[in-house]
PDB file of C-alpha atoms in Angstrom:
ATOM      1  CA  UNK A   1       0.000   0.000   0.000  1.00  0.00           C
ATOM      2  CA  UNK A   2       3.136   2.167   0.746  1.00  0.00           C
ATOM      3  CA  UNK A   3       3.525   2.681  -3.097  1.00  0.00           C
ATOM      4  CA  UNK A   4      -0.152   3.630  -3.778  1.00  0.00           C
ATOM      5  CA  UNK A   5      -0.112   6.918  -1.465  1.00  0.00           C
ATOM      6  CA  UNK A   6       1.486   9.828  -3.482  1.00  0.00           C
ATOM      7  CA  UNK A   7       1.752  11.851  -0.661  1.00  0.00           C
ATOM      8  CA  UNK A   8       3.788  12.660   2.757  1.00  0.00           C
ATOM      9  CA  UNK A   9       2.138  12.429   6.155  1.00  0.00           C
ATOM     10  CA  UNK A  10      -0.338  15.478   6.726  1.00  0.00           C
ATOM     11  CA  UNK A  11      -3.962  16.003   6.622  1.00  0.00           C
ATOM     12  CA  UNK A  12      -5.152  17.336   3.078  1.00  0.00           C
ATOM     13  CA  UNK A  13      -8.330  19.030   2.303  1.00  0.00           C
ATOM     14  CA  UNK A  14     -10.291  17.959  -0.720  1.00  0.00           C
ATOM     15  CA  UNK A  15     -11.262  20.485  -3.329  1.00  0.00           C
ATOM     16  CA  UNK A  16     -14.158  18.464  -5.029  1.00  0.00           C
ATOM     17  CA  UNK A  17     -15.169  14.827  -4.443  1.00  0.00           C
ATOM     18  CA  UNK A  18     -18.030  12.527  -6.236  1.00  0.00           C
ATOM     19  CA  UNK A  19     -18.728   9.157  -5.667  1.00  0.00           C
ATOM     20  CA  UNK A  20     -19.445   8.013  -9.174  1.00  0.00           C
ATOM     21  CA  UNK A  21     -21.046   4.896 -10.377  1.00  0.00           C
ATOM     22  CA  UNK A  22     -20.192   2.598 -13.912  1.00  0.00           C
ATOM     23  CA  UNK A  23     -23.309   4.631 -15.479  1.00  0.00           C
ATOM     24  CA  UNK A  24     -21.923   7.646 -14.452  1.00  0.00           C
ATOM     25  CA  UNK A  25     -24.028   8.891 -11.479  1.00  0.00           C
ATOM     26  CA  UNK A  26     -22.516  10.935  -8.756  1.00  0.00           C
ATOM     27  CA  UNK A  27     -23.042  12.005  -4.762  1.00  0.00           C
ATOM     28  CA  UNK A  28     -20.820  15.071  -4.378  1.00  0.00           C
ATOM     29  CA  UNK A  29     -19.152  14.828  -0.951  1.00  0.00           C
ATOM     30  CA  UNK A  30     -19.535  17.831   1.745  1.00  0.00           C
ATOM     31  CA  UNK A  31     -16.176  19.041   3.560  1.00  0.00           C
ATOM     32  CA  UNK A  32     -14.020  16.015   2.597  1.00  0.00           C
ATOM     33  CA  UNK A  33     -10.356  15.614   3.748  1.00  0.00           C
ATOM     34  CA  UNK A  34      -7.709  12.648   3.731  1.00  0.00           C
ATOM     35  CA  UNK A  35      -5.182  11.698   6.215  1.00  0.00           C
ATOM     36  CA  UNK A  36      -1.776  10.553   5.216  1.00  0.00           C
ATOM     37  CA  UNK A  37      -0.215   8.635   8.040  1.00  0.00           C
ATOM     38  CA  UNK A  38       2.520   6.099   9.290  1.00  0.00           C
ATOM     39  CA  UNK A  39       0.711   2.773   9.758  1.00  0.00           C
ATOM     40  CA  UNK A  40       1.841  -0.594  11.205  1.00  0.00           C
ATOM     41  CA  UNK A  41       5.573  -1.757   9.703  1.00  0.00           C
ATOM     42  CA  UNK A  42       6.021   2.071   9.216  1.00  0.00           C
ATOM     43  CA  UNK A  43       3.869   1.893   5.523  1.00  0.00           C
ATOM     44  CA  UNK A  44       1.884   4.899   4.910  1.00  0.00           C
ATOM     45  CA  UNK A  45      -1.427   4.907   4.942  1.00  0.00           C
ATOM     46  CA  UNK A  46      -4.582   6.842   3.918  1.00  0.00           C
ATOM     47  CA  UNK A  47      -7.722   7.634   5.268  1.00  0.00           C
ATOM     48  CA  UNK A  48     -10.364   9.998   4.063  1.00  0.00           C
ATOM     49  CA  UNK A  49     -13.634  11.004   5.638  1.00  0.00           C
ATOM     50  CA  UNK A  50     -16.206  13.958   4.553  1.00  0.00           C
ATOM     51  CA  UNK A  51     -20.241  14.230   5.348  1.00  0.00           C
ATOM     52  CA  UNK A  52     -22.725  12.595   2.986  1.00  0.00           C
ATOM     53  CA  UNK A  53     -26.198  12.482   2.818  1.00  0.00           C
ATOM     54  CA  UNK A  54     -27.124   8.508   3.318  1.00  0.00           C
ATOM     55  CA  UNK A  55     -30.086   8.533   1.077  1.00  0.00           C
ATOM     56  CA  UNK A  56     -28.316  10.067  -1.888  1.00  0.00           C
ATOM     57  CA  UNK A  57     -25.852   7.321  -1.674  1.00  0.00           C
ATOM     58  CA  UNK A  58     -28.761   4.564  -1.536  1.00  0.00           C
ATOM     59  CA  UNK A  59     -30.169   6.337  -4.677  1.00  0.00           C
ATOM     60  CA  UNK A  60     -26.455   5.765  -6.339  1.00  0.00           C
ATOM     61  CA  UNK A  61     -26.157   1.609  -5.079  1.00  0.00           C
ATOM     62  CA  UNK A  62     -29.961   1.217  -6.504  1.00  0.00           C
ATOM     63  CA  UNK A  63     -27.992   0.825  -9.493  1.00  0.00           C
ATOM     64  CA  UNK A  64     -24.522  -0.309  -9.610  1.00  0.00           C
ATOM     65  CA  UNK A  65     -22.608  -1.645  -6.462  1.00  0.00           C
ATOM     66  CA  UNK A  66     -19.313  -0.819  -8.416  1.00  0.00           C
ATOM     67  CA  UNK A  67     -18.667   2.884  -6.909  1.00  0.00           C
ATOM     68  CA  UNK A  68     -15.454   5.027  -7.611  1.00  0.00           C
ATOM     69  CA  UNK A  69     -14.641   8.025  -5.956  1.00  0.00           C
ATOM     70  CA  UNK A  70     -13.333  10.912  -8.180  1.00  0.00           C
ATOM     71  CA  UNK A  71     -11.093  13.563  -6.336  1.00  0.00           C
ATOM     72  CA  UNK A  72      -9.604  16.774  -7.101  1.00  0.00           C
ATOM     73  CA  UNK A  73      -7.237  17.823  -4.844  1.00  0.00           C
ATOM     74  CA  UNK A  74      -6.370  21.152  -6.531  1.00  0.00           C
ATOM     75  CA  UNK A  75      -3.865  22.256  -9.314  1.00  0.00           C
ATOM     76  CA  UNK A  76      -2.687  18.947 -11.179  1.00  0.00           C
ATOM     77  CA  UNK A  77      -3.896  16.535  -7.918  1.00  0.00           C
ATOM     78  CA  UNK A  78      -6.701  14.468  -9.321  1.00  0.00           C
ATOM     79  CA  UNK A  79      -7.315  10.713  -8.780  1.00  0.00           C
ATOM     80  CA  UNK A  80     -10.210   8.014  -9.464  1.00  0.00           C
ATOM     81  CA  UNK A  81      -9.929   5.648  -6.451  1.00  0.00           C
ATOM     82  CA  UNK A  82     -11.504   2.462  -7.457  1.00  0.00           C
ATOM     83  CA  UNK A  83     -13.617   0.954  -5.431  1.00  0.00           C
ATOM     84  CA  UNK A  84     -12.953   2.895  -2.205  1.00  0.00           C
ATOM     85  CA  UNK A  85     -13.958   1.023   0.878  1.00  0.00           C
ATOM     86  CA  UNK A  86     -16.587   3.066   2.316  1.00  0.00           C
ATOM     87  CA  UNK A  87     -17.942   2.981   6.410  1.00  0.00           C
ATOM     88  CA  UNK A  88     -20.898   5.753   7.262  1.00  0.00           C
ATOM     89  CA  UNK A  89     -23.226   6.491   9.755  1.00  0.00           C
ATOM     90  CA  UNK A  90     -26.758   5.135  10.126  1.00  0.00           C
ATOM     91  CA  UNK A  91     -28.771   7.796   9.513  1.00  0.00           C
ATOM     92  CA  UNK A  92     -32.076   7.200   8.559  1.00  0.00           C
ATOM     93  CA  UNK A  93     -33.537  10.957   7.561  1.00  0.00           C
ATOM     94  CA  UNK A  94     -33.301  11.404   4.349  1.00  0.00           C
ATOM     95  CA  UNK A  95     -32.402  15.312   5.269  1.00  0.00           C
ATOM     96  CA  UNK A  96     -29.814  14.475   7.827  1.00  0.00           C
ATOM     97  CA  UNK A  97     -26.046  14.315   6.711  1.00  0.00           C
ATOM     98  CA  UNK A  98     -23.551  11.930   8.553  1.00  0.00           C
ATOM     99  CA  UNK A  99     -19.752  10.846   8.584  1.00  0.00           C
ATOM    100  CA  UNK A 100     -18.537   8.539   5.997  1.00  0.00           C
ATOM    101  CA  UNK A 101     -15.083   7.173   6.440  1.00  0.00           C
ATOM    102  CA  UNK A 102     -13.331   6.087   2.889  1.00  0.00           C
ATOM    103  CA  UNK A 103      -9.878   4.020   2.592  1.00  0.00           C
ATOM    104  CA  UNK A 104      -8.314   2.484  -0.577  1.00  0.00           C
ATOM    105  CA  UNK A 105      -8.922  -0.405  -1.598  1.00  0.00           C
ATOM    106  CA  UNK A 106      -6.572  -0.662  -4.765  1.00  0.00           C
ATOM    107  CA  UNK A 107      -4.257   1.889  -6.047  1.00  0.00           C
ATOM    108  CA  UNK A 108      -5.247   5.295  -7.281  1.00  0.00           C
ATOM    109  CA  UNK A 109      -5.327   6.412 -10.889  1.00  0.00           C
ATOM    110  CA  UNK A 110      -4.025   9.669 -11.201  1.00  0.00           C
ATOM    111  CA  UNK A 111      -6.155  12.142 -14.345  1.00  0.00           C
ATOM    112  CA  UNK A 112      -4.933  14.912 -16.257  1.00  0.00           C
ATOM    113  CA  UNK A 113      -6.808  18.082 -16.037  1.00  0.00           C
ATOM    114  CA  UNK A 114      -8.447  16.483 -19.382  1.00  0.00           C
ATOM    115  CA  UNK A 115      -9.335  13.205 -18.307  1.00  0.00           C
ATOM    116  CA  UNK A 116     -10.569  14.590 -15.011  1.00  0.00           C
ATOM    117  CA  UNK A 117     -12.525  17.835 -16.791  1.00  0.00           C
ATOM    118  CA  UNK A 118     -13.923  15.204 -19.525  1.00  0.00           C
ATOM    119  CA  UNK A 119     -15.199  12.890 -16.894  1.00  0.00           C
ATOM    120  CA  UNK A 120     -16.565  15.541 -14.545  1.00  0.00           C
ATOM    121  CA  UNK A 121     -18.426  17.311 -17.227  1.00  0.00           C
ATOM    122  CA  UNK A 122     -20.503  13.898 -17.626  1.00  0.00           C
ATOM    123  CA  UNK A 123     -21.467  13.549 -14.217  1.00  0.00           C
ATOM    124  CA  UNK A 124     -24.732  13.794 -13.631  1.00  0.00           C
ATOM    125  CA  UNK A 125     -24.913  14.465  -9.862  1.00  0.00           C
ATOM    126  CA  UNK A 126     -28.043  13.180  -7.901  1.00  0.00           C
ATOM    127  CA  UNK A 127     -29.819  15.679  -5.046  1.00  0.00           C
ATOM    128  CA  UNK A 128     -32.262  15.626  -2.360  1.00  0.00           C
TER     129      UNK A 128
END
């Protein structure tokens, strides 16, 4: 996992982040930030965690249970995280937000400004 982290320890906040399914379907994520850190055996690590709204991503597994989750870190930082393993909060009104927790699960894909503007533009981003 060491080699999948292209960063140095430090908490990093997250310009713009989707959760995007095969058909193209997106949850934009509120306030999101990752944590690089020094994990067991000395490997780095990452963690991320932001506020979601539960029912929005129920809407997005309704179809596909294969969910990516698009970042954009700022200036030329912007990965597609396959697969991300995702924990959140049980939260069971649909106008309540809650923590969601996301971790790697395979290594990130970084996207020039063109692959990342291209596949942004065809988001279609689901709301409450």
């Amino acid at each position: 996992m060491k080699d999948w982290i292209p960063f140095q320890e430090g908490i990093y906040r997250i310009e713009n982040a989707f959760l995007i399914s095969t058909d193209l379907k997106a949850v934009k994520l509120q306030e999101p930030v990752i944590e690089i850190y020094q994990g067991f055996g000395g490997k780095l690590q990452m963690k991320g965690r932001c506020m979601v709204r539960n029912a929005l991503i129920v809407a997005l597994l309704e179809d596909s249970d294969d969910i990516d989750l698009l970042l954009d870190l700022g200036a030329t930082f912007k990965y597609r995280m396959p697969q991300p393993e995702l924990n959140a909060g049980k939260v069971f009104n649909p106008d309540i937000n809650s923590t969601m927790q996301f971790f790697p699960s395979k290594p990130w894909k970084n996207l020039t400004e063109t692959e990342y503007d291209n596949l942004r533009s065809r988001l279609q981003i689901l709301s409450s």
